[in-house]
Coordinates of C-alpha atoms in Angstrom, one line a residue:
X1 CA 88.5 -113.6 -155.0
X2 CA 88.8 -111.6 -151.8
X3 CA 86.1 -109.2 -150.8
X4 CA 88.6 -106.4 -151.0
X5 CA 89.2 -107.2 -154.6
X6 CA 85.5 -107.4 -155.3
X7 CA 85.0 -103.9 -153.6
X8 CA 87.9 -102.5 -155.7
X9 CA 86.4 -103.8 -158.9
X10 CA 83.0 -102.5 -158.0
X11 CA 84.4 -99.1 -157.3
X12 CA 86.3 -99.1 -160.6
X13 CA 83.2 -100.1 -162.5
X14 CA 81.2 -97.5 -160.7
X15 CA 83.7 -94.9 -161.6
X16 CA 83.7 -96.0 -165.2
X17 CA 80.0 -95.7 -165.3
X18 CA 80.0 -92.2 -163.9
X19 CA 82.7 -91.2 -166.4
X20 CA 80.8 -92.6 -169.4
X21 CA 77.5 -91.1 -168.3
X22 CA 76.2 -88.9 -171.2
X23 CA 76.4 -85.2 -170.7
X24 CA 72.9 -83.8 -171.4
X25 CA 72.5 -81.0 -173.9
X26 CA 71.0 -78.9 -171.2
X27 CA 74.2 -78.9 -169.1
X28 CA 76.3 -77.6 -172.0
X29 CA 73.6 -75.1 -172.9
X30 CA 73.7 -73.7 -169.4
X31 CA 77.4 -73.2 -169.7
X32 CA 76.8 -71.4 -173.0
X33 CA 74.1 -69.2 -171.5
X34 CA 75.9 -68.4 -168.3
X35 CA 79.2 -67.8 -170.0
X36 CA 77.7 -65.5 -172.7
X37 CA 75.6 -63.5 -170.2
X38 CA 78.5 -63.1 -167.8
X39 CA 80.8 -61.9 -170.4
X40 CA 78.0 -59.6 -171.7
X41 CA 77.6 -58.1 -168.3
X42 CA 81.3 -57.6 -167.8
X43 CA 81.8 -56.0 -171.2
X44 CA 78.7 -53.8 -170.8
X45 CA 80.0 -52.5 -167.5
X46 CA 83.5 -51.9 -168.8
X47 CA 82.6 -50.4 -172.1
X48 CA 79.7 -48.4 -170.7
X49 CA 81.8 -46.8 -168.0
X50 CA 84.7 -46.2 -170.4
X51 CA 82.3 -44.5 -172.8
X52 CA 80.8 -42.4 -170.1
X53 CA 84.3 -41.5 -168.8
X54 CA 85.4 -40.5 -172.3
X55 CA 82.2 -38.4 -172.8
X56 CA 82.8 -36.5 -169.6
X57 CA 86.5 -36.0 -170.4
X58 CA 85.6 -34.7 -173.9
X59 CA 83.2 -32.1 -172.5
X60 CA 85.8 -30.9 -170.0
X61 CA 89.0 -31.0 -172.1
X62 CA 87.5 -29.7 -175.4
X63 CA 88.0 -31.0 -178.9
X64 CA 91.7 -30.3 -179.3
X65 CA 92.9 -31.8 -176.0
X66 CA 90.6 -34.8 -176.3
X67 CA 91.7 -35.4 -179.9
X68 CA 95.3 -35.5 -178.8
X69 CA 94.4 -37.9 -176.0
X70 CA 92.5 -40.1 -178.4
X71 CA 95.4 -40.1 -180.9
X72 CA 97.9 -41.2 -178.2
X73 CA 95.5 -43.9 -176.9
X74 CA 94.8 -45.4 -180.3
X75 CA 98.6 -45.4 -181.1
X76 CA 99.4 -47.2 -177.8
X77 CA 96.6 -49.7 -178.4
X78 CA 97.8 -50.4 -181.9
X79 CA 101.4 -51.0 -180.8
X80 CA 100.2 -53.1 -177.9
X81 CA 98.0 -55.3 -180.2
X82 CA 101.1 -56.3 -182.3
X83 CA 103.7 -56.5 -179.6
X84 CA 101.3 -58.5 -177.4
X85 CA 101.2 -61.2 -180.0
X86 CA 97.6 -62.1 -179.3
X87 CA 98.2 -62.4 -175.5
X88 CA 94.5 -62.2 -174.6
X89 CA 93.5 -65.1 -176.8
X90 CA 96.7 -67.1 -175.8
X91 CA 95.8 -66.7 -172.1
X92 CA 92.2 -67.7 -172.8
X93 CA 93.2 -70.8 -174.8
X94 CA 95.8 -72.2 -172.4
X95 CA 93.7 -71.4 -169.3
X96 CA 91.2 -74.0 -170.6
X97 CA 94.0 -76.6 -170.7
X98 CA 95.5 -75.7 -167.3
X99 CA 92.8 -75.0 -164.8
X100 CA 93.9 -74.2 -161.3
X101 CA 93.2 -77.8 -160.2
X102 CA 95.6 -79.2 -162.8
X103 CA 99.3 -80.1 -161.9
X104 CA 100.7 -77.8 -164.6
X105 CA 98.8 -74.7 -163.5
X106 CA 101.8 -73.0 -161.7
X107 CA 104.0 -73.6 -164.7
X108 CA 101.4 -72.1 -167.0
X109 CA 100.9 -69.0 -164.9
X110 CA 104.7 -68.6 -164.7
X111 CA 105.1 -68.9 -168.5
X112 CA 102.2 -66.5 -169.2
X113 CA 103.6 -63.9 -166.7
X114 CA 107.0 -64.0 -168.3
X115 CA 105.6 -63.6 -171.8
X116 CA 103.2 -60.8 -170.9
X117 CA 105.9 -58.9 -169.1
X118 CA 108.2 -59.3 -172.0
X119 CA 105.5 -58.2 -174.4
X120 CA 104.6 -55.2 -172.3
X121 CA 108.3 -54.2 -172.1
X122 CA 108.5 -54.5 -175.9
X123 CA 105.4 -52.3 -176.4
X124 CA 106.9 -49.6 -174.1
X125 CA 110.3 -49.6 -175.7
X126 CA 108.8 -49.5 -179.3
X127 CA 106.8 -46.4 -178.4
X128 CA 109.7 -44.8 -176.6
X129 CA 112.0 -45.3 -179.6
X130 CA 109.4 -44.6 -182.3
X131 CA 107.5 -41.6 -180.8
X132 CA 109.8 -39.1 -182.6
X133 CA 109.6 -40.6 -186.1
X134 CA 105.8 -41.2 -185.7
X135 CA 105.2 -37.6 -184.8
X136 CA 107.5 -36.1 -187.4
X137 CA 107.0 -38.4 -190.4
X138 CA 103.5 -39.9 -190.1
X139 CA 101.6 -37.2 -188.2
X140 CA 103.6 -34.2 -189.5
X141 CA 103.5 -32.7 -186.0
X142 CA 106.7 -33.0 -184.0
X143 CA 105.0 -31.4 -181.0
X144 CA 103.2 -34.7 -180.4
X145 CA 106.4 -36.6 -179.8
X146 CA 106.3 -35.9 -176.0
X147 CA 102.7 -37.1 -175.7
X148 CA 103.5 -40.3 -177.6
X149 CA 106.5 -41.0 -175.3
X150 CA 104.1 -40.6 -172.4
X151 CA 101.8 -43.1 -174.0
X152 CA 104.6 -45.7 -174.1
X153 CA 103.8 -47.0 -170.7
X154 CA 100.1 -47.1 -171.7
X155 CA 101.0 -49.6 -174.4
X156 CA 102.6 -51.9 -171.8
X157 CA 99.5 -51.5 -169.5
X158 CA 97.2 -52.5 -172.3
X159 CA 99.2 -55.7 -172.9
X160 CA 99.0 -56.6 -169.2
X161 CA 95.3 -55.8 -169.1
X162 CA 94.5 -58.0 -172.1
X163 CA 96.5 -60.8 -170.7
X164 CA 94.6 -60.5 -167.3
X165 CA 91.2 -60.5 -168.9
X166 CA 92.0 -63.4 -171.2
X167 CA 93.2 -65.4 -168.2
X168 CA 90.1 -64.6 -166.1
X169 CA 87.8 -65.7 -169.0
X170 CA 89.8 -68.9 -169.6
X171 CA 89.7 -69.8 -165.9
X172 CA 85.9 -69.0 -165.9
X173 CA 86.2 -66.7 -162.9
X174 CA 83.1 -64.7 -163.7
X175 CA 83.0 -62.8 -160.4
X176 CA 86.6 -61.8 -160.9
X177 CA 86.0 -60.6 -164.4
X178 CA 83.0 -58.5 -163.4
X179 CA 84.9 -57.1 -160.5
X180 CA 87.7 -56.2 -162.9
X181 CA 85.2 -54.3 -165.1
X182 CA 83.8 -52.4 -162.1
X183 CA 87.2 -51.5 -160.7
X184 CA 88.7 -50.4 -164.0
X185 CA 85.5 -48.6 -165.1
X186 CA 85.0 -46.8 -161.8
X187 CA 88.7 -45.8 -161.9
X188 CA 88.3 -44.3 -165.3
X189 CA 85.1 -42.5 -164.3
X190 CA 87.1 -40.7 -161.6
X191 CA 90.5 -40.3 -163.2
X192 CA 89.7 -39.2 -166.7
X193 CA 87.4 -36.2 -165.9
X194 CA 89.9 -35.0 -163.2
X195 CA 93.0 -35.3 -165.5
X196 CA 91.0 -33.8 -168.4
X197 CA 91.3 -30.4 -166.5
X198 CA 95.1 -30.6 -166.8
X199 CA 96.3 -31.8 -170.2
X200 CA 96.2 -34.9 -172.5
X201 CA 99.4 -36.3 -171.1
X202 CA 97.8 -36.4 -167.6
X203 CA 94.8 -38.2 -169.1
X204 CA 97.1 -40.9 -170.6
X205 CA 99.0 -41.2 -167.3
X206 CA 95.8 -41.5 -165.3
X207 CA 94.4 -44.3 -167.6
X208 CA 97.8 -46.1 -167.4
X209 CA 97.6 -46.0 -163.6
X210 CA 94.0 -47.3 -163.6
X211 CA 94.8 -50.3 -165.8
X212 CA 98.0 -51.1 -164.0
X213 CA 96.2 -50.9 -160.7
X214 CA 93.4 -53.2 -161.8
X215 CA 96.0 -55.8 -162.8
X216 CA 97.8 -55.4 -159.5
X217 CA 94.5 -55.8 -157.6
X218 CA 93.9 -59.2 -159.4
X219 CA 97.4 -60.4 -158.4
X220 CA 97.1 -59.1 -154.8
X221 CA 93.6 -60.7 -154.2
X222 CA 94.3 -63.9 -156.2
X223 CA 93.3 -66.1 -153.3
X224 CA 90.0 -64.4 -152.7
X225 CA 89.3 -64.4 -156.4
X226 CA 89.8 -68.2 -156.6
X227 CA 93.0 -68.0 -158.8
X228 CA 95.4 -69.9 -156.5
X229 CA 96.2 -73.5 -157.2
X230 CA 94.0 -76.0 -155.2
X231 CA 96.3 -79.1 -155.4
X232 CA 99.1 -79.7 -152.9
X233 CA 101.2 -81.5 -155.6
X234 CA 100.8 -78.7 -158.1
X235 CA 104.6 -78.7 -158.7
X236 CA 104.6 -82.3 -159.9
X237 CA 104.3 -81.2 -163.5
X238 CA 106.0 -78.1 -164.9
X239 CA 103.2 -77.1 -167.2
X240 CA 103.7 -75.7 -170.7
X241 CA 107.1 -74.4 -171.8
X242 CA 107.4 -70.8 -172.9
X243 CA 108.0 -71.7 -176.5
X244 CA 104.6 -73.3 -177.3
X245 CA 102.7 -70.5 -175.6
X246 CA 104.7 -67.9 -177.5
X247 CA 104.4 -69.7 -180.8
X248 CA 100.6 -69.9 -180.4
X249 CA 100.6 -66.2 -179.7
X250 CA 102.7 -65.5 -182.8
X251 CA 100.3 -67.6 -184.9
X252 CA 97.4 -65.6 -183.5
X253 CA 99.3 -62.4 -184.3
X254 CA 100.0 -63.4 -187.9
X255 CA 96.3 -64.2 -188.4
X256 CA 95.2 -60.8 -187.0
X257 CA 97.8 -59.0 -189.1
X258 CA 96.6 -60.8 -192.3
X259 CA 93.0 -60.0 -191.5
X260 CA 93.7 -56.3 -190.8
X261 CA 95.8 -55.9 -193.9
X262 CA 93.2 -57.6 -196.1
X263 CA 90.3 -55.6 -194.5
X264 CA 92.3 -52.4 -195.0
X265 CA 92.9 -53.3 -198.7
X266 CA 89.2 -53.8 -199.3
X267 CA 88.4 -50.5 -197.6
X268 CA 91.0 -48.8 -199.8
X269 CA 89.5 -50.3 -202.9
X270 CA 86.1 -49.1 -201.9
X271 CA 87.4 -45.6 -201.3
X272 CA 89.2 -45.5 -204.7
X273 CA 86.1 -46.7 -206.6
X274 CA 84.3 -43.4 -205.7
X275 CA 86.3 -40.2 -205.3
X276 CA 83.3 -38.6 -203.6
X277 CA 83.5 -41.3 -200.9
X278 CA 79.8 -42.1 -201.0
X279 CA 80.6 -45.8 -201.3
X280 CA 82.9 -45.6 -198.3
X281 CA 80.1 -44.1 -196.3
X282 CA 77.7 -46.9 -197.3
X283 CA 80.4 -49.5 -196.5
X284 CA 81.1 -48.1 -193.0
X285 CA 77.4 -47.8 -192.1
X286 CA 76.8 -51.4 -193.3
X287 CA 79.7 -52.7 -191.2
X288 CA 78.2 -51.0 -188.1
X289 CA 75.0 -52.9 -188.7
X290 CA 76.9 -56.1 -189.2
X291 CA 78.7 -55.6 -185.9
X292 CA 75.3 -55.6 -184.1
X293 CA 74.6 -59.1 -185.4
X294 CA 78.1 -60.3 -184.1
X295 CA 77.8 -59.2 -180.5
X296 CA 76.0 -62.2 -178.9
X297 CA 77.8 -65.0 -180.8
X298 CA 81.1 -63.2 -180.3
X299 CA 80.6 -63.3 -176.5
X300 CA 79.7 -67.0 -176.8
X301 CA 82.8 -67.7 -178.7
X302 CA 85.0 -66.2 -176.0
X303 CA 83.2 -68.0 -173.2
X304 CA 83.5 -71.4 -174.9
X305 CA 87.1 -71.1 -176.2
X306 CA 88.6 -72.6 -173.0
X307 CA 86.3 -75.6 -173.2
X308 CA 87.7 -76.6 -176.6
X309 CA 90.8 -78.2 -175.1
X310 CA 90.7 -81.9 -174.2
X311 CA 91.4 -81.1 -170.5
X312 CA 88.3 -78.9 -170.1
X313 CA 86.1 -80.2 -172.8
X314 CA 86.1 -83.8 -171.6
X315 CA 83.7 -82.8 -168.8
X316 CA 81.1 -81.9 -171.5
X317 CA 81.5 -84.9 -173.8
X318 CA 84.8 -83.8 -175.4
X319 CA 86.0 -80.7 -177.2
X320 CA 84.6 -81.8 -180.5
X321 CA 81.1 -82.0 -179.0
X322 CA 81.6 -78.5 -177.4
X323 CA 82.7 -77.2 -180.8
X324 CA 79.8 -78.6 -182.7
X325 CA 77.1 -77.4 -180.3
X326 CA 78.8 -74.1 -180.0
X327 CA 78.7 -73.7 -183.8
X328 CA 75.0 -74.5 -183.8
X329 CA 74.2 -72.0 -181.0
X330 CA 76.3 -69.3 -182.7
X331 CA 74.6 -69.9 -186.0
X332 CA 71.2 -69.7 -184.4
X333 CA 72.1 -66.4 -182.6
X334 CA 73.6 -64.8 -185.7
X335 CA 70.7 -65.9 -187.9
X336 CA 68.1 -64.5 -185.6
X337 CA 70.0 -61.2 -185.1
X338 CA 70.7 -60.8 -188.8
X339 CA 67.1 -61.6 -189.8
X340 CA 65.8 -59.0 -187.3
X341 CA 68.1 -56.3 -188.7
X342 CA 67.5 -57.1 -192.4
X343 CA 63.7 -56.9 -191.8
X344 CA 63.8 -53.4 -190.6
X345 CA 66.7 -52.2 -192.9
X346 CA 64.5 -49.9 -195.1
X347 CA 63.4 -47.9 -192.0
X348 CA 66.4 -48.4 -189.7
X349 CA 68.9 -47.0 -192.3
X350 CA 66.9 -43.9 -192.9
X351 CA 66.2 -43.3 -189.2
X352 CA 69.8 -44.0 -188.0
X353 CA 71.9 -42.5 -190.9
X354 CA 69.5 -40.4 -193.0
X355 CA 68.0 -40.7 -196.4
X356 CA 71.3 -40.3 -198.1
X357 CA 72.4 -43.7 -196.9
X358 CA 69.5 -45.6 -198.5
X359 CA 72.0 -47.3 -200.9
X360 CA 73.7 -49.0 -198.0
X361 CA 70.8 -51.5 -197.6
X362 CA 72.0 -54.2 -200.0
X363 CA 75.6 -53.7 -198.7
X364 CA 74.3 -54.3 -195.2
X365 CA 72.4 -57.4 -196.3
X366 CA 75.4 -59.0 -197.8
X367 CA 77.5 -58.2 -194.8
X368 CA 74.8 -59.6 -192.5
X369 CA 74.9 -62.8 -194.5
X370 CA 78.7 -62.9 -194.1
X371 CA 78.2 -62.4 -190.4
X372 CA 76.0 -65.5 -190.1
X373 CA 78.6 -67.7 -191.8
X374 CA 81.5 -66.1 -190.0
X375 CA 80.1 -66.3 -186.5
X376 CA 78.8 -69.8 -187.0
X377 CA 82.3 -70.9 -188.0
X378 CA 84.2 -69.3 -185.1
X379 CA 84.0 -72.4 -182.8
X380 CA 85.4 -74.6 -185.5
X381 CA 88.2 -72.1 -186.2
X382 CA 88.9 -71.9 -182.4
X383 CA 89.1 -75.7 -182.2
X384 CA 91.5 -75.8 -185.1
X385 CA 93.7 -73.3 -183.4
X386 CA 94.2 -75.9 -180.6
X387 CA 94.3 -79.0 -182.8
X388 CA 96.8 -77.4 -185.3
X389 CA 97.7 -73.7 -185.0
X390 CA 99.8 -74.0 -188.2
X391 CA 96.8 -75.2 -190.2
X392 CA 94.7 -72.2 -188.9
X393 CA 97.6 -69.9 -189.9
X394 CA 97.4 -71.4 -193.4
X395 CA 93.6 -70.9 -193.5
X396 CA 93.9 -67.3 -192.4
X397 CA 96.5 -66.7 -195.1
X398 CA 94.3 -68.3 -197.8
X399 CA 91.3 -66.2 -196.6
X400 CA 93.3 -63.0 -196.8
X401 CA 94.6 -63.8 -200.3
X402 CA 91.1 -64.8 -201.5
X403 CA 89.5 -61.7 -200.0
X404 CA 92.1 -59.4 -201.6
X405 CA 91.7 -61.1 -205.0
X406 CA 87.9 -61.0 -204.9
X407 CA 87.9 -57.4 -203.7
X408 CA 90.2 -56.4 -206.5
X409 CA 87.7 -57.9 -209.0
X410 CA 84.4 -56.8 -207.3
X411 CA 85.1 -53.6 -205.3
X412 CA 86.7 -51.7 -208.1
X413 CA 83.6 -52.3 -210.3
X414 CA 80.7 -52.3 -207.8
X415 CA 82.2 -50.4 -204.8
X416 CA 80.8 -51.2 -201.4
X417 CA 78.4 -53.8 -202.8
X418 CA 81.3 -55.7 -204.5
X419 CA 83.3 -55.5 -201.3
X420 CA 80.5 -57.0 -199.2
X421 CA 80.1 -59.8 -201.8
X422 CA 83.8 -60.5 -201.6
X423 CA 83.5 -60.9 -197.8
X424 CA 80.5 -63.2 -198.1
X425 CA 82.3 -65.5 -200.5
X426 CA 85.6 -65.4 -198.7
X427 CA 84.0 -66.4 -195.3
X428 CA 82.1 -69.3 -196.9
X429 CA 85.3 -70.6 -198.5
X430 CA 87.3 -70.1 -195.3
X431 CA 84.8 -72.3 -193.4
X432 CA 85.2 -75.0 -196.0
X433 CA 89.0 -74.8 -195.5
X434 CA 88.6 -75.1 -191.7
X435 CA 86.3 -78.1 -192.0
X436 CA 88.7 -79.8 -194.4
X437 CA 91.6 -79.4 -192.0
X438 CA 89.4 -80.7 -189.1
X439 CA 88.4 -83.7 -191.3
X440 CA 92.1 -84.5 -192.0
X441 CA 92.6 -84.6 -188.2
X442 CA 89.5 -86.7 -187.4
X443 CA 87.8 -83.8 -185.6
X444 CA 84.8 -83.1 -187.8
X445 CA 81.5 -84.1 -186.2
X446 CA 78.4 -84.4 -188.3
X447 CA 76.6 -81.6 -186.4
X448 CA 79.2 -79.1 -187.6
X449 CA 78.2 -79.8 -191.2
X450 CA 74.6 -79.2 -190.3
X451 CA 75.6 -75.9 -188.8
X452 CA 77.6 -74.8 -191.8
X453 CA 75.0 -75.7 -194.5
X454 CA 72.2 -74.3 -192.4
X455 CA 74.0 -71.0 -191.8
X456 CA 75.0 -70.8 -195.5
X457 CA 71.4 -71.2 -196.6
X458 CA 70.2 -68.6 -194.0
X459 CA 72.9 -66.2 -195.2
X460 CA 71.8 -66.5 -198.8
X461 CA 68.2 -65.8 -197.9
X462 CA 69.1 -62.8 -195.8
X463 CA 71.4 -61.4 -198.5
X464 CA 68.8 -62.1 -201.2
X465 CA 66.1 -60.1 -199.3
X466 CA 68.4 -57.1 -199.1
X467 CA 69.5 -57.4 -202.7
X468 CA 65.9 -57.2 -203.9
X469 CA 66.3 -53.4 -203.9
X470 CA 69.2 -53.6 -206.3
X471 CA 67.2 -55.8 -208.6
X472 CA 64.4 -53.2 -208.5
X473 CA 62.0 -55.7 -206.9
X474 CA 61.7 -53.9 -203.6
X475 CA 61.3 -55.6 -200.2
X476 CA 57.7 -56.7 -200.5
X477 CA 55.8 -58.2 -197.5
X478 CA 55.6 -61.5 -199.3
X479 CA 59.4 -61.7 -199.7
X480 CA 59.9 -60.7 -196.1
X481 CA 57.5 -63.4 -194.9
X482 CA 59.2 -66.0 -197.1
X483 CA 62.7 -65.1 -195.8
X484 CA 61.4 -65.1 -192.2
X485 CA 59.7 -68.5 -192.6
X486 CA 62.8 -69.9 -194.2
X487 CA 65.2 -68.7 -191.6
X488 CA 63.0 -69.8 -188.7
X489 CA 62.7 -73.2 -190.3
X490 CA 66.5 -73.4 -190.5
X491 CA 66.7 -72.3 -186.9
X492 CA 64.2 -75.1 -185.9
X493 CA 66.2 -77.7 -187.8
X494 CA 69.4 -76.6 -186.1
X495 CA 67.8 -76.6 -182.7
X496 CA 66.5 -80.1 -183.3
X497 CA 70.0 -81.2 -184.3
X498 CA 71.3 -79.6 -181.2
X499 CA 68.9 -81.5 -179.0
X500 CA 69.5 -84.7 -180.8
X501 CA 73.3 -84.4 -180.2
X502 CA 74.3 -85.8 -183.6
X503 CA 78.0 -85.8 -182.7
X504 CA 80.6 -88.1 -181.3
X505 CA 79.5 -89.9 -178.2
X506 CA 80.4 -88.1 -175.0
X507 CA 83.6 -89.4 -173.7
X508 CA 84.8 -90.6 -177.0
X509 CA 88.4 -90.1 -177.9
X510 CA 89.1 -86.8 -179.7
X511 CA 92.1 -85.9 -181.8
X512 CA 95.3 -85.0 -180.1
X513 CA 96.0 -81.3 -179.6
X514 CA 99.3 -79.8 -180.6

């Protein structure tokens, strides 16, 4: 054998050794931490500046003008959310598959641009055509038709902005995302207070200009932001066709629509169970507390979504490994947050909402338990959306039907408490459906089962502690200590499983993505 052949074989073996080298848990953990913290920083800047701009505009414009602006903004956002067909999640998902170093990157960007422009045009046309009927029939105020027509272009701008943010998250361009937040936030801080001195239509026009300008800035400075292709042969493969990208977005849209309808149905049942609407007040306050427990794991889910495709996940041991470890970390985060909230519920509810909301404690406890199960299962649901979007659409439909059925049984009789119990049961069943679908496709690592059962047990303990008030037991120090010890033990077991890496070997073949 020639020396050249020997050198070639050695190089091949060396490359194979490098490819099969295990990815340490620390490397993936660093991705989780950096991604979550970066998204947290970007969202904090964007939402903080948006809140401050809205606060200043409200003080300048007054209640009536600001109310008209808020109505037009919410209408434009609602139309954009449906006409956009989940464009933000779609951009995030396919960005993980087509990074800028991949041959199909140009084709992906082209397809995404065409779909986002078409969706933005659809949102604009829908509002232009429907502004009159919306104002006259639903709002019973024909004078708002002109304002809603002015908000039509706002709907298109929201679609483009969501697409741009999803794309930046999927490409993991943290600096570009933070820059987006600063530019759009600073723009609103300047524009909204100035236009608030004129009229609500000027406020909507100004915000539309800010969002459109931020999108244009990303396109204009794409090279400096690291968004240009870095391969000379990037035209060798066309990338994804428009149809699969669009179909994925439609599946996302159907899931969001089903979830929104089911959630609205539950809220309507709670409201109808108590004409005085006390139960609705308890339910709303408990949902706000639940949202606090979802912040950190929600950011983590967005940061890791692009890594759940085979193209990006292989660098971290495969997408199934990323999914399983993401589920563990999300469950740990949600458990710790929910435990911290439930321990201070008796004092927090009275301090934040007043003594009249004391009955919302058990409702909040059940919803916090549901949050642990839900957030721990998001990585698995995200992986299923890539492996089989149609299976996820079926799971979302089953979840919505189950929630509506349980709510019809529980909420009518027990009000907010019954509604929260329906959510807890529906989320647990939904995660079982997701894992069953993953099992059928050979994408169910053992660590995911540990995450699910650990989160389920922690949820039961957290909900049980809050339910003690309903059973006239009270939240005694002993019960609180027992729940704390139990949840921390579960967290320790989950962390041990995370470190052990009880999942497919890194580099092992994963199921094919649709």
